[in-house]
Amino acid sequence: MMDWAIVLQSTYHGSATVSPADWVVNEITPIGSRCGPLAAAIRLLERKLVAVDKLVSGIFPLEEWEQAFKKQNSLKIFFKIS
């Protein structure tokens, strides 16, 4: 069972420095996620062909990050930054 994961969601041009040793020692699992064509995604959303309510487990203020990550069986959690 995975306790912590870092989801890296981006199409990034450039490089980033990370320490795999930190991830191993702290038992953090990196998960890559890539976005696809935005225009196609917007069309699907406009036509209501994707039930996004079932995909989002919650929207939380950034100050409540700890409670958000404790939420069980979460599929996707968003943080509202004001």
Coordinates of N, CA and C in Angstrom, one line a residue:
M1 N 0.8 -1.2 0.0 CA 0.0 0.0 0.0 C 0.9 1.2 0.0
M2 N 0.5 2.2 -0.8 CA 1.3 3.4 -1.0 C 0.8 4.5 0.0
D3 N 1.7 5.0 0.9 CA 1.3 6.0 1.8 C 1.4 7.4 1.2
W4 N 2.4 7.7 0.4 CA 2.6 9.0 -0.2 C 3.0 8.8 -1.7
A5 N 2.5 9.7 -2.5 CA 2.9 9.7 -3.9 C 3.0 11.2 -4.3
I6 N 3.8 11.4 -5.2 CA 3.9 12.8 -5.8 C 3.5 12.6 -7.3
V7 N 2.5 13.3 -7.7 CA 2.0 13.2 -9.1 C 2.7 14.4 -9.8
L8 N 3.4 14.1 -10.8 CA 4.1 15.1 -11.6 C 3.3 15.3 -12.9
Q9 N 2.5 16.3 -13.0 CA 1.6 16.5 -14.1 C 2.0 17.7 -14.9
S10 N 2.6 17.5 -16.0 CA 3.1 18.6 -16.8 C 3.7 18.1 -18.1
T11 N 3.7 19.0 -19.1 CA 4.5 18.8 -20.3 C 5.6 19.9 -20.1
Y12 N 6.7 19.6 -19.7 CA 7.7 20.5 -19.2 C 8.9 20.6 -20.2
H13 N 9.3 21.8 -20.5 CA 10.4 21.9 -21.4 C 11.6 22.4 -20.5
G14 N 12.6 21.6 -20.4 CA 13.7 22.0 -19.5 C 14.1 20.8 -18.7
S15 N 14.8 21.1 -17.6 CA 15.2 20.1 -16.7 C 14.9 20.4 -15.3
A16 N 14.8 19.4 -14.4 CA 14.5 19.6 -13.0 C 15.5 18.7 -12.2
T17 N 15.9 19.2 -11.1 CA 16.8 18.4 -10.3 C 16.0 17.8 -9.1
V18 N 16.0 16.5 -9.0 CA 15.4 15.7 -8.0 C 16.3 14.8 -7.4
S19 N 16.1 14.4 -6.1 CA 16.9 13.4 -5.5 C 16.2 12.1 -5.3
P20 N 16.5 11.1 -6.1 CA 15.9 9.8 -6.0 C 16.1 9.2 -4.6
A21 N 17.2 9.5 -4.0 CA 17.5 9.0 -2.7 C 16.5 9.5 -1.7
D22 N 16.1 10.7 -1.7 CA 15.0 11.2 -0.8 C 13.7 10.5 -1.0
W23 N 13.4 10.2 -2.3 CA 12.2 9.5 -2.5 C 12.2 8.0 -2.0
V24 N 13.4 7.4 -2.1 CA 13.5 6.0 -1.6 C 13.5 6.0 -0.1
V25 N 14.3 6.9 0.5 CA 14.4 6.9 2.0 C 13.0 7.2 2.6
N26 N 12.2 8.1 2.0 CA 10.9 8.5 2.5 C 9.8 7.7 1.9
E27 N 10.1 6.7 1.1 CA 9.1 5.8 0.5 C 8.0 6.6 -0.2
I28 N 8.5 7.6 -1.1 CA 7.5 8.4 -1.9 C 7.5 7.8 -3.3
T29 N 6.3 7.6 -3.8 CA 6.2 7.0 -5.1 C 5.9 8.1 -6.2
P30 N 6.8 8.3 -7.1 CA 6.5 9.3 -8.2 C 5.5 8.7 -9.2
I31 N 4.6 9.5 -9.6 CA 3.6 9.1 -10.6 C 3.6 10.2 -11.7
G32 N 3.8 9.8 -12.9 CA 3.8 10.7 -14.0 C 2.4 10.8 -14.7
S33 N 2.0 12.0 -15.0 CA 0.7 12.2 -15.7 C 0.9 13.3 -16.8
R34 N 0.4 13.0 -17.9 CA 0.6 13.9 -19.0 C -0.7 14.3 -19.6
C35 N -0.8 15.6 -19.9 CA -2.1 16.1 -20.5 C -2.1 15.8 -22.0
G36 N -3.2 15.6 -22.6 CA -3.4 15.4 -24.0 C -3.9 16.7 -24.7
P37 N -4.4 16.6 -25.9 CA -4.8 17.7 -26.6 C -6.0 18.5 -25.9
L38 N -5.7 19.7 -25.6 CA -6.7 20.5 -24.8 C -8.0 20.8 -25.6
A39 N -7.9 21.0 -26.8 CA -9.2 21.3 -27.6 C -10.1 20.1 -27.6
A40 N -9.6 18.9 -27.7 CA -10.4 17.7 -27.6 C -11.1 17.6 -26.3
A41 N -10.3 17.8 -25.2 CA -10.8 17.7 -23.8 C -11.9 18.7 -23.6
I42 N -11.8 20.0 -24.1 CA -12.8 21.0 -24.0 C -14.1 20.6 -24.7
R43 N -13.9 20.0 -25.9 CA -15.1 19.6 -26.6 C -15.9 18.5 -25.8
L44 N -15.1 17.5 -25.2 CA -15.8 16.5 -24.4 C -16.5 17.1 -23.2
L45 N -15.9 18.1 -22.6 CA -16.5 18.7 -21.4 C -17.8 19.5 -21.9
E46 N -17.7 20.3 -23.0 CA -18.8 21.0 -23.5 C -20.0 20.1 -23.8
R47 N -19.8 19.0 -24.3 CA -20.8 18.1 -24.7 C -21.3 17.2 -23.5
K48 N -20.7 17.4 -22.4 CA -21.0 16.7 -21.1 C -20.8 15.2 -21.3
L49 N -19.8 14.8 -22.1 CA -19.5 13.4 -22.3 C -18.6 12.8 -21.3
V50 N -18.1 13.6 -20.4 CA -17.2 13.2 -19.3 C -17.9 13.6 -18.0
A51 N -18.2 12.7 -17.1 CA -18.8 13.0 -15.8 C -17.7 13.4 -14.8
V52 N -17.4 14.7 -14.9 CA -16.3 15.2 -14.0 C -16.6 15.1 -12.5
D53 N -17.9 15.2 -12.2 CA -18.2 15.1 -10.8 C -17.8 13.8 -10.1
K54 N -17.7 12.8 -10.9 CA -17.3 11.5 -10.4 C -15.7 11.4 -10.3
L55 N -15.0 12.3 -10.9 CA -13.6 12.3 -10.9 C -13.0 13.1 -9.8
V56 N -13.7 14.2 -9.4 CA -13.1 15.1 -8.4 C -13.7 14.7 -7.0
S57 N -12.8 14.4 -6.1 CA -13.1 14.0 -4.7 C -13.3 15.1 -3.8
G58 N -12.8 16.3 -4.1 CA -13.0 17.4 -3.3 C -12.2 18.6 -3.8
I59 N -12.6 19.8 -3.3 CA -11.9 21.0 -3.6 C -11.7 21.7 -2.2
F60 N -10.5 21.9 -1.9 CA -10.1 22.4 -0.5 C -9.3 23.7 -0.6
P61 N -9.5 24.6 0.4 CA -8.6 25.7 0.5 C -7.2 25.2 0.8
L62 N -6.2 25.8 0.3 CA -4.8 25.3 0.5 C -4.4 25.1 1.9
E63 N -5.0 26.0 2.8 CA -4.7 25.8 4.2 C -5.2 24.5 4.8
E64 N -6.1 23.8 4.1 CA -6.6 22.5 4.6 C -6.0 21.3 3.9
W65 N -4.7 21.5 3.5 CA -4.1 20.5 2.7 C -4.0 19.2 3.5
E66 N -3.7 19.3 4.8 CA -3.5 18.1 5.6 C -4.8 17.2 5.7
Q67 N -5.9 17.9 5.9 CA -7.2 17.2 6.0 C -7.5 16.6 4.6
A68 N -7.2 17.3 3.6 CA -7.5 16.9 2.2 C -6.8 15.6 1.9
F69 N -5.5 15.5 2.3 CA -4.8 14.3 2.0 C -5.2 13.1 2.9
K70 N -5.8 13.4 4.0 CA -6.3 12.3 4.9 C -7.6 11.7 4.4
K71 N -8.3 12.4 3.4 CA -9.6 11.9 2.9 C -9.4 10.6 2.3
Q72 N -10.1 9.6 2.7 CA -10.0 8.2 2.2 C -10.6 8.1 0.8
N73 N -10.0 7.2 0.0 CA -10.5 6.8 -1.3 C -10.7 8.0 -2.2
S74 N -9.8 8.9 -2.2 CA -9.9 10.1 -3.0 C -9.3 9.8 -4.4
L75 N -10.0 10.2 -5.4 CA -9.6 10.0 -6.8 C -8.7 11.2 -7.2
K76 N -9.3 12.4 -7.0 CA -8.5 13.6 -7.4 C -9.0 14.7 -6.5
I77 N -8.0 15.4 -5.9 CA -8.3 16.5 -4.9 C -7.7 17.7 -5.5
F78 N -8.4 18.8 -5.5 CA -7.9 20.1 -6.0 C -7.8 21.1 -4.8
F79 N -6.8 22.0 -4.9 CA -6.7 23.0 -3.9 C -7.0 24.4 -4.5
K80 N -7.8 25.1 -3.8 CA -8.2 26.5 -4.3 C -7.2 27.4 -3.6
I81 N -6.5 28.1 -4.5 CA -5.5 29.1 -4.0 C -6.1 30.5 -4.2
S82 N -6.3 31.2 -3.1 CA -6.9 32.6 -3.3 C -5.9 33.7 -3.0

